[in-house]
PDB file of C-alpha atoms in Angstrom:
ATOM      1  CA  MET G   1     -44.886   3.704  -3.063  1.00 48.00           C
ATOM      2  CA  GLY G   2     -46.147   1.631  -5.986  1.00 53.00           C
ATOM      3  CA  ASN G   3     -44.430  -1.248  -7.737  1.00 65.00           C
ATOM      4  CA  GLY G   4     -45.379  -0.142 -11.241  1.00 73.00           C
ATOM      5  CA  THR G   5     -43.041   1.870 -13.445  1.00 80.00           C
ATOM      6  CA  GLU G   6     -39.461   2.648 -12.432  1.00 77.00           C
ATOM      7  CA  LEU G   7     -40.417   6.277 -11.997  1.00 79.00           C
ATOM      8  CA  GLY G   8     -43.365   5.285  -9.808  1.00 78.00           C
ATOM      9  CA  ARG G   9     -41.131   3.213  -7.546  1.00 77.00           C
ATOM     10  CA  VAL G  10     -38.594   5.979  -6.962  1.00 77.00           C
ATOM     11  CA  ARG G  11     -40.997   8.928  -6.788  1.00 80.00           C
ATOM     12  CA  GLY G  12     -41.054  10.484  -3.337  1.00 79.00           C
ATOM     13  CA  LEU G  13     -37.792   8.919  -2.180  1.00 81.00           C
ATOM     14  CA  GLY G  14     -35.890  12.171  -2.570  1.00 78.00           C
ATOM     15  CA  SER G  15     -32.243  12.247  -3.573  1.00 78.00           C
ATOM     16  CA  ALA G  16     -29.947   9.219  -3.618  1.00 75.00           C
ATOM     17  CA  HIS G  17     -28.274  10.550  -0.446  1.00 74.00           C
ATOM     18  CA  GLU G  18     -24.886   9.855  -1.952  1.00 77.00           C
ATOM     19  CA  GLY G  19     -22.620  11.658  -4.375  1.00 79.00           C
ATOM     20  CA  GLU G  20     -22.418  14.884  -2.402  1.00 85.00           C
ATOM     21  CA  GLU G  21     -19.050  13.944  -0.949  1.00 89.00           C
ATOM     22  CA  SER G  22     -17.402  13.416  -4.345  1.00 91.00           C
ATOM     23  CA  TRP G  23     -19.026  16.649  -5.579  1.00 92.00           C
ATOM     24  CA  MET G  24     -17.494  18.511  -2.623  1.00 94.00           C
ATOM     25  CA  GLN G  25     -14.122  16.784  -3.122  1.00 95.00           C
ATOM     26  CA  GLN G  26     -14.121  17.971  -6.734  1.00 95.00           C
ATOM     27  CA  ARG G  27     -14.419  21.547  -5.373  1.00 96.00           C
ATOM     28  CA  TYR G  28     -11.821  21.090  -2.621  1.00 97.00           C
ATOM     29  CA  THR G  29      -9.295  19.659  -5.075  1.00 97.00           C
ATOM     30  CA  ALA G  30     -10.174  22.422  -7.571  1.00 97.00           C
ATOM     31  CA  VAL G  31      -9.129  25.047  -5.010  1.00 97.00           C
ATOM     32  CA  GLY G  32      -6.026  22.974  -4.283  1.00 98.00           C
ATOM     33  CA  ASN G  33      -5.198  22.882  -7.994  1.00 97.00           C
ATOM     34  CA  LEU G  34      -5.639  26.630  -8.244  1.00 97.00           C
ATOM     35  CA  LEU G  35      -2.997  27.097  -5.533  1.00 98.00           C
ATOM     36  CA  LEU G  36      -0.628  24.240  -6.410  1.00 98.00           C
ATOM     37  CA  VAL G  37      -0.655  24.530 -10.207  1.00 98.00           C
ATOM     38  CA  GLY G  38      -0.491  28.319  -9.782  1.00 97.00           C
ATOM     39  CA  TYR G  39       2.643  27.864  -7.658  1.00 98.00           C
ATOM     40  CA  PHE G  40       4.040  25.427 -10.222  1.00 98.00           C
ATOM     41  CA  VAL G  41       3.390  27.726 -13.207  1.00 97.00           C
ATOM     42  CA  ILE G  42       4.946  30.746 -11.494  1.00 96.00           C
ATOM     43  CA  SER G  43       7.960  28.708 -10.316  1.00 97.00           C
ATOM     44  CA  ILE G  44       8.555  27.391 -13.845  1.00 95.00           C
ATOM     45  CA  LEU G  45       8.431  30.952 -15.190  1.00 95.00           C
ATOM     46  CA  LEU G  46      10.854  32.221 -12.538  1.00 95.00           C
ATOM     47  CA  LEU G  47      13.478  29.499 -13.031  1.00 95.00           C
ATOM     48  CA  PRO G  48      16.548  30.842 -14.882  1.00 92.00           C
ATOM     49  CA  ASP G  49      16.171  28.049 -17.451  1.00 92.00           C
ATOM     50  CA  LEU G  50      14.462  24.657 -17.715  1.00 94.00           C
ATOM     51  CA  GLY G  51      17.685  22.665 -18.089  1.00 95.00           C
ATOM     52  CA  TYR G  52      18.339  19.565 -15.994  1.00 96.00           C
ATOM     53  CA  GLY G  53      20.558  21.308 -13.432  1.00 95.00           C
ATOM     54  CA  SER G  54      18.198  24.198 -12.672  1.00 95.00           C
ATOM     55  CA  VAL G  55      15.061  22.085 -12.400  1.00 96.00           C
ATOM     56  CA  ARG G  56      16.816  19.365 -10.416  1.00 95.00           C
ATOM     57  CA  THR G  57      18.218  21.860  -7.910  1.00 94.00           C
ATOM     58  CA  TRP G  58      14.822  23.539  -7.570  1.00 96.00           C
ATOM     59  CA  ILE G  59      12.940  20.279  -6.867  1.00 95.00           C
ATOM     60  CA  SER G  60      15.520  19.072  -4.343  1.00 92.00           C
ATOM     61  CA  HIS G  61      14.480  21.928  -2.007  1.00 94.00           C
ATOM     62  CA  PRO G  62      11.831  20.992   0.581  1.00 94.00           C
ATOM     63  CA  VAL G  63       9.096  23.508  -0.311  1.00 96.00           C
ATOM     64  CA  PRO G  64       9.030  22.799  -4.075  1.00 97.00           C
ATOM     65  CA  ALA G  65       9.283  19.044  -3.391  1.00 97.00           C
ATOM     66  CA  ILE G  66       6.346  19.139  -0.953  1.00 97.00           C
ATOM     67  CA  ALA G  67       4.290  21.382  -3.256  1.00 98.00           C
ATOM     68  CA  LEU G  68       4.898  19.070  -6.219  1.00 98.00           C
ATOM     69  CA  ALA G  69       4.038  15.981  -4.146  1.00 98.00           C
ATOM     70  CA  LEU G  70       0.775  17.627  -3.055  1.00 98.00           C
ATOM     71  CA  LEU G  71       0.143  18.696  -6.657  1.00 98.00           C
ATOM     72  CA  VAL G  72       0.519  15.116  -7.904  1.00 98.00           C
ATOM     73  CA  VAL G  73      -1.930  13.770  -5.290  1.00 98.00           C
ATOM     74  CA  ASN G  74      -4.366  16.615  -5.841  1.00 98.00           C
ATOM     75  CA  VAL G  75      -4.460  16.587  -9.662  1.00 98.00           C
ATOM     76  CA  PHE G  76      -4.791  12.815  -9.858  1.00 98.00           C
ATOM     77  CA  TRP G  77      -7.655  12.859  -7.367  1.00 98.00           C
ATOM     78  CA  HIS G  78      -9.357  15.703  -9.249  1.00 98.00           C
ATOM     79  CA  ALA G  79      -8.821  13.920 -12.589  1.00 98.00           C
ATOM     80  CA  ARG G  80     -10.183  10.654 -11.173  1.00 97.00           C
ATOM     81  CA  LEU G  81     -13.391  12.395 -10.090  1.00 97.00           C
ATOM     82  CA  GLY G  82     -13.700  14.231 -13.425  1.00 96.00           C
ATOM     83  CA  LEU G  83     -13.250  11.040 -15.448  1.00 97.00           C
ATOM     84  CA  ARG G  84     -15.832   9.261 -13.268  1.00 95.00           C
ATOM     85  CA  GLU G  85     -18.270  12.057 -14.019  1.00 94.00           C
ATOM     86  CA  MET G  86     -17.721  11.624 -17.750  1.00 94.00           C
ATOM     87  CA  ILE G  87     -18.281   7.864 -17.457  1.00 95.00           C
ATOM     88  CA  ASP G  88     -21.420   8.429 -15.371  1.00 91.00           C
ATOM     89  CA  ASP G  89     -22.791  10.528 -18.222  1.00 90.00           C
ATOM     90  CA  TYR G  90     -21.808   8.423 -21.214  1.00 90.00           C
ATOM     91  CA  VAL G  91     -21.472   4.788 -20.070  1.00 92.00           C
ATOM     92  CA  HIS G  92     -24.822   3.346 -19.021  1.00 89.00           C
ATOM     93  CA  ASP G  93     -24.138  -0.388 -18.929  1.00 93.00           C
ATOM     94  CA  ASP G  94     -23.369  -1.473 -15.343  1.00 94.00           C
ATOM     95  CA  GLY G  95     -20.620  -3.914 -16.342  1.00 96.00           C
ATOM     96  CA  ASN G  96     -18.866  -1.446 -18.619  1.00 96.00           C
ATOM     97  CA  LYS G  97     -19.194   1.261 -15.992  1.00 96.00           C
ATOM     98  CA  PHE G  98     -17.575  -0.981 -13.367  1.00 97.00           C
ATOM     99  CA  ALA G  99     -14.725  -1.833 -15.761  1.00 97.00           C
ATOM    100  CA  ALA G 100     -14.166   1.849 -16.614  1.00 97.00           C
ATOM    101  CA  PHE G 101     -14.180   2.919 -12.935  1.00 97.00           C
ATOM    102  CA  LEU G 102     -11.745   0.117 -12.136  1.00 97.00           C
ATOM    103  CA  LEU G 103      -9.416   1.223 -14.932  1.00 97.00           C
ATOM    104  CA  ILE G 104      -9.560   4.859 -13.777  1.00 97.00           C
ATOM    105  CA  ASN G 105      -8.889   3.949 -10.140  1.00 97.00           C
ATOM    106  CA  PHE G 106      -5.893   1.820 -11.134  1.00 98.00           C
ATOM    107  CA  ALA G 107      -4.521   4.442 -13.524  1.00 97.00           C
ATOM    108  CA  ALA G 108      -4.928   7.262 -10.981  1.00 98.00           C
ATOM    109  CA  ALA G 109      -3.298   5.225  -8.191  1.00 98.00           C
ATOM    110  CA  GLY G 110      -0.460   4.152 -10.498  1.00 98.00           C
ATOM    111  CA  GLY G 111       0.146   7.677 -11.775  1.00 98.00           C
ATOM    112  CA  MET G 112       0.099   9.085  -8.265  1.00 98.00           C
ATOM    113  CA  ALA G 113       2.575   6.475  -7.004  1.00 98.00           C
ATOM    114  CA  PHE G 114       4.925   7.015  -9.958  1.00 98.00           C
ATOM    115  CA  GLY G 115       4.860  10.787  -9.543  1.00 98.00           C
ATOM    116  CA  LEU G 116       5.439  10.629  -5.785  1.00 98.00           C
ATOM    117  CA  LEU G 117       8.304   8.152  -6.092  1.00 97.00           C
ATOM    118  CA  SER G 118      10.005  10.357  -8.705  1.00 97.00           C
ATOM    119  CA  ILE G 119       9.719  13.427  -6.465  1.00 97.00           C
ATOM    120  CA  LEU G 120      10.910  11.456  -3.436  1.00 96.00           C
ATOM    121  CA  LYS G 121      13.964  10.297  -5.340  1.00 95.00           C
ATOM    122  CA  LEU G 122      14.729  13.888  -6.398  1.00 95.00           C
ATOM    123  CA  ALA G 123      14.148  15.304  -2.920  1.00 94.00           C
ATOM    124  CA  ILE G 124      16.052  12.646  -0.965  1.00 90.00           C
ATOM    125  CA  GLY G 125      18.746  12.117  -3.599  1.00 78.00           C
ATOM    126  CA  GLY G 126      20.123  15.612  -2.987  1.00 56.00           C
ATOM    127  CA  GLY G 127      21.685  17.930  -5.598  1.00 49.00           C
ATOM    128  CA  ALA G 128      22.417  17.313  -9.257  1.00 48.00           C
ATOM    129  CA  ALA G 129      23.768  13.828  -9.998  1.00 46.00           C
TER     130      ALA G 129
ATOM    131  CA  MET J   1     -37.314  -1.824 -20.181  1.00 55.00           C
ATOM    132  CA  ALA J   2     -38.297   0.746 -22.799  1.00 65.00           C
ATOM    133  CA  GLU J   3     -35.531   2.845 -24.383  1.00 69.00           C
ATOM    134  CA  ARG J   4     -35.854   6.206 -22.724  1.00 68.00           C
ATOM    135  CA  PRO J   5     -33.660   9.261 -23.209  1.00 63.00           C
ATOM    136  CA  LEU J   6     -30.827   9.502 -20.705  1.00 66.00           C
ATOM    137  CA  SER J   7     -29.130  12.620 -19.403  1.00 68.00           C
ATOM    138  CA  PRO J   8     -27.325  14.353 -21.055  1.00 68.00           C
ATOM    139  CA  HIS J   9     -29.778  14.052 -23.943  1.00 73.00           C
ATOM    140  CA  LEU J  10     -28.145  16.078 -26.701  1.00 76.00           C
ATOM    141  CA  PHE J  11     -28.945  14.550 -30.064  1.00 77.00           C
ATOM    142  CA  ASP J  12     -31.985  13.390 -31.963  1.00 75.00           C
ATOM    143  CA  GLY J  13     -30.118  11.466 -34.641  1.00 77.00           C
ATOM    144  CA  PRO J  14     -27.605  13.935 -36.065  1.00 80.00           C
ATOM    145  CA  ARG J  15     -29.747  16.894 -35.035  1.00 81.00           C
ATOM    146  CA  LEU J  16     -28.829  18.773 -31.847  1.00 80.00           C
ATOM    147  CA  HIS J  17     -31.823  19.335 -29.593  1.00 78.00           C
ATOM    148  CA  TRP J  18     -30.691  22.754 -28.479  1.00 78.00           C
ATOM    149  CA  LYS J  19     -29.936  26.103 -30.067  1.00 79.00           C
ATOM    150  CA  TRP J  20     -26.185  26.679 -29.850  1.00 82.00           C
ATOM    151  CA  GLY J  21     -24.973  29.306 -27.341  1.00 87.00           C
ATOM    152  CA  PRO J  22     -21.797  30.384 -25.508  1.00 92.00           C
ATOM    153  CA  HIS J  23     -22.904  28.638 -22.278  1.00 91.00           C
ATOM    154  CA  MET J  24     -22.847  25.355 -24.211  1.00 90.00           C
ATOM    155  CA  LEU J  25     -19.398  26.107 -25.593  1.00 93.00           C
ATOM    156  CA  VAL J  26     -17.961  26.872 -22.136  1.00 95.00           C
ATOM    157  CA  SER J  27     -19.589  23.752 -20.707  1.00 94.00           C
ATOM    158  CA  ILE J  28     -18.281  21.323 -23.308  1.00 93.00           C
ATOM    159  CA  LEU J  29     -14.852  23.007 -23.331  1.00 96.00           C
ATOM    160  CA  HIS J  30     -14.665  22.526 -19.544  1.00 97.00           C
ATOM    161  CA  ARG J  31     -15.259  18.803 -19.994  1.00 96.00           C
ATOM    162  CA  VAL J  32     -13.007  18.427 -23.040  1.00 97.00           C
ATOM    163  CA  THR J  33     -10.093  20.339 -21.488  1.00 97.00           C
ATOM    164  CA  GLY J  34     -10.495  18.558 -18.129  1.00 97.00           C
ATOM    165  CA  ASP J  35     -10.700  15.033 -19.498  1.00 97.00           C
ATOM    166  CA  GLY J  36      -8.166  15.949 -22.185  1.00 97.00           C
ATOM    167  CA  MET J  37      -5.658  16.976 -19.509  1.00 98.00           C
ATOM    168  CA  ALA J  38      -6.292  13.697 -17.669  1.00 97.00           C
ATOM    169  CA  PHE J  39      -5.283  11.791 -20.810  1.00 97.00           C
ATOM    170  CA  VAL J  40      -2.480  14.054 -22.105  1.00 98.00           C
ATOM    171  CA  ALA J  41      -1.196  16.529 -19.490  1.00 98.00           C
ATOM    172  CA  LEU J  42      -0.872  14.015 -16.642  1.00 98.00           C
ATOM    173  CA  PRO J  43       1.179  11.512 -18.683  1.00 98.00           C
ATOM    174  CA  VAL J  44       3.422  14.409 -19.809  1.00 98.00           C
ATOM    175  CA  LEU J  45       3.788  15.563 -16.173  1.00 98.00           C
ATOM    176  CA  LEU J  46       4.761  12.019 -15.148  1.00 98.00           C
ATOM    177  CA  TRP J  47       7.195  11.731 -18.039  1.00 98.00           C
ATOM    178  CA  TRP J  48       8.803  15.036 -17.001  1.00 98.00           C
ATOM    179  CA  LEU J  49       9.096  13.963 -13.337  1.00 98.00           C
ATOM    180  CA  GLY J  50      10.253  10.462 -14.273  1.00 97.00           C
ATOM    181  CA  ALA J  51      12.879  11.831 -16.667  1.00 97.00           C
ATOM    182  CA  LEU J  52      14.165  14.204 -13.972  1.00 96.00           C
ATOM    183  CA  ALA J  53      14.394  11.338 -11.497  1.00 96.00           C
ATOM    184  CA  ALA J  54      16.081   9.065 -14.047  1.00 96.00           C
ATOM    185  CA  GLY J  55      18.887  11.516 -14.836  1.00 95.00           C
ATOM    186  CA  PRO J  56      20.311  13.984 -17.388  1.00 96.00           C
ATOM    187  CA  GLU J  57      20.075  11.639 -20.404  1.00 97.00           C
ATOM    188  CA  ALA J  58      16.386  10.848 -19.921  1.00 97.00           C
ATOM    189  CA  TYR J  59      15.712  14.537 -19.286  1.00 97.00           C
ATOM    190  CA  ALA J  60      17.538  15.475 -22.500  1.00 97.00           C
ATOM    191  CA  THR J  61      15.266  13.068 -24.407  1.00 97.00           C
ATOM    192  CA  PHE J  62      12.227  14.739 -22.858  1.00 98.00           C
ATOM    193  CA  GLN J  63      13.553  18.214 -23.707  1.00 97.00           C
ATOM    194  CA  HIS J  64      14.314  17.158 -27.275  1.00 97.00           C
ATOM    195  CA  GLN J  65      10.785  15.807 -27.804  1.00 97.00           C
ATOM    196  CA  ALA J  66       9.258  18.855 -26.102  1.00 96.00           C
ATOM    197  CA  SER J  67      11.083  21.236 -28.446  1.00 96.00           C
ATOM    198  CA  THR J  68       9.927  19.564 -31.687  1.00 97.00           C
ATOM    199  CA  TRP J  69       6.947  21.099 -33.505  1.00 98.00           C
ATOM    200  CA  TYR J  70       4.560  18.378 -32.259  1.00 98.00           C
ATOM    201  CA  GLY J  71       5.985  18.725 -28.754  1.00 97.00           C
ATOM    202  CA  MET J  72       5.271  22.454 -28.854  1.00 97.00           C
ATOM    203  CA  VAL J  73       1.741  21.844 -30.181  1.00 98.00           C
ATOM    204  CA  ILE J  74       1.114  19.502 -27.236  1.00 98.00           C
ATOM    205  CA  LEU J  75       2.626  21.884 -24.658  1.00 98.00           C
ATOM    206  CA  VAL J  76       0.702  24.903 -25.976  1.00 98.00           C
ATOM    207  CA  GLY J  77      -2.420  22.717 -26.066  1.00 98.00           C
ATOM    208  CA  ILE J  78      -1.884  21.614 -22.458  1.00 98.00           C
ATOM    209  CA  SER J  79      -1.348  25.204 -21.298  1.00 98.00           C
ATOM    210  CA  TRP J  80      -4.521  26.370 -23.087  1.00 98.00           C
ATOM    211  CA  ALA J  81      -6.449  23.410 -21.653  1.00 98.00           C
ATOM    212  CA  PHE J  82      -5.278  24.350 -18.162  1.00 98.00           C
ATOM    213  CA  PHE J  83      -6.046  28.072 -18.386  1.00 98.00           C
ATOM    214  CA  ASN J  84      -9.383  27.449 -20.083  1.00 98.00           C
ATOM    215  CA  HIS J  85     -10.335  24.843 -17.467  1.00 98.00           C
ATOM    216  CA  MET J  86      -9.186  27.171 -14.694  1.00 98.00           C
ATOM    217  CA  SER J  87     -11.270  30.130 -15.851  1.00 97.00           C
ATOM    218  CA  SER J  88     -14.382  28.049 -16.569  1.00 97.00           C
ATOM    219  CA  GLY J  89     -13.766  26.282 -13.237  1.00 97.00           C
ATOM    220  CA  ILE J  90     -13.851  29.625 -11.433  1.00 97.00           C
ATOM    221  CA  ARG J  91     -17.103  30.335 -13.304  1.00 97.00           C
ATOM    222  CA  HIS J  92     -18.410  27.067 -11.847  1.00 96.00           C
ATOM    223  CA  PHE J  93     -17.663  28.319  -8.334  1.00 96.00           C
ATOM    224  CA  VAL J  94     -19.726  31.441  -9.046  1.00 95.00           C
ATOM    225  CA  LEU J  95     -22.590  29.312 -10.394  1.00 95.00           C
ATOM    226  CA  ASP J  96     -22.271  26.981  -7.367  1.00 94.00           C
ATOM    227  CA  VAL J  97     -23.194  29.808  -5.013  1.00 94.00           C
ATOM    228  CA  GLY J  98     -26.260  30.514  -7.136  1.00 93.00           C
ATOM    229  CA  ALA J  99     -25.041  33.628  -8.937  1.00 93.00           C
ATOM    230  CA  GLY J 100     -24.719  34.386 -12.654  1.00 92.00           C
ATOM    231  CA  TYR J 101     -27.767  32.544 -13.996  1.00 92.00           C
ATOM    232  CA  GLU J 102     -29.510  35.593 -15.433  1.00 93.00           C
ATOM    233  CA  ILE J 103     -29.432  35.063 -19.197  1.00 91.00           C
ATOM    234  CA  HIS J 104     -27.364  38.082 -20.264  1.00 94.00           C
ATOM    235  CA  THR J 105     -24.947  37.779 -17.327  1.00 94.00           C
ATOM    236  CA  ASN J 106     -24.547  34.090 -18.047  1.00 94.00           C
ATOM    237  CA  LYS J 107     -23.895  34.700 -21.730  1.00 94.00           C
ATOM    238  CA  ARG J 108     -21.400  37.514 -21.017  1.00 95.00           C
ATOM    239  CA  TRP J 109     -19.368  35.433 -18.551  1.00 95.00           C
ATOM    240  CA  SER J 110     -19.442  32.380 -20.796  1.00 96.00           C
ATOM    241  CA  VAL J 111     -17.825  34.420 -23.552  1.00 96.00           C
ATOM    242  CA  ALA J 112     -15.469  36.104 -21.061  1.00 96.00           C
ATOM    243  CA  THR J 113     -14.185  32.823 -19.497  1.00 96.00           C
ATOM    244  CA  THR J 114     -13.376  31.430 -22.937  1.00 96.00           C
ATOM    245  CA  LEU J 115     -11.491  34.602 -23.921  1.00 97.00           C
ATOM    246  CA  ILE J 116      -9.712  34.807 -20.534  1.00 98.00           C
ATOM    247  CA  GLY J 117      -8.469  31.230 -21.055  1.00 97.00           C
ATOM    248  CA  ILE J 118      -6.942  32.215 -24.401  1.00 98.00           C
ATOM    249  CA  ALA J 119      -5.504  35.483 -23.007  1.00 98.00           C
ATOM    250  CA  LEU J 120      -3.836  33.703 -20.058  1.00 98.00           C
ATOM    251  CA  THR J 121      -2.330  31.125 -22.426  1.00 98.00           C
ATOM    252  CA  ALA J 122      -0.895  33.926 -24.570  1.00 98.00           C
ATOM    253  CA  ALA J 123       0.388  35.743 -21.463  1.00 97.00           C
ATOM    254  CA  PHE J 124       2.016  32.533 -20.181  1.00 97.00           C
ATOM    255  CA  TRP J 125       3.935  31.940 -23.426  1.00 96.00           C
ATOM    256  CA  ALA J 126       4.889  35.599 -23.656  1.00 96.00           C
ATOM    257  CA  ALA J 127       6.336  35.224 -20.144  1.00 95.00           C
ATOM    258  CA  VAL J 128       8.150  32.012 -21.154  1.00 93.00           C
ATOM    259  CA  ILE J 129       9.729  33.834 -24.090  1.00 90.00           C
ATOM    260  CA  TRP J 130      10.585  37.122 -22.400  1.00 87.00           C
ATOM    261  CA  LEU J 131      11.119  36.291 -18.723  1.00 78.00           C
TER     262      LEU J 131
END
């Protein structure tokens, strides 16, 4: 291994040996989204109407509440990985990349927490208020 | 360090390096719909859940905004983004196992995924209206 050009220094090292896990997670959460968003879309279509009472009653049942909670976790994780991929491609300055990743992590965690708390309140709070 | 091209290297000034094709359309649409949903669909989902949790008045505000013309544009846009991203995502799974790279097959499925995304969006709204 030489100490000349950047290419010369990395040639022969093989892959970075990291990144595979997030690539796999993007696929796992994609399958999860297929199931969970599919369930969500079909449920929305089958509800008699989308008024407060109908939706509220639907979400206060255990299966829809659990499915929606899983959906929130799954989509935010999938979105976090997708946004990171975009930043990896378009933001090349290390400092800016760190700031963007930080922002995405915070936003994803915040969104997930807000969504879960809302569902918890609906599920624990019982029927229509 | 010398300025070297970085991946993805698309443009030489305003000129695109590559000849346009359906595989490029499906690729960029996958990214645009995915990242677009992260910025638009997820906030709308949280607003919907938050409004439900907050009570009938907050939910009525959400419903009112959703039924305006711009609300409908956003909702139809979100549904198209989802169905497009879903069908091109399934195409990704096929490519991940190493299938579908032959040029004509690739071109055919690139066109098909884009059309399937539009067809599913239309079917979804037809179901919303008639179900």
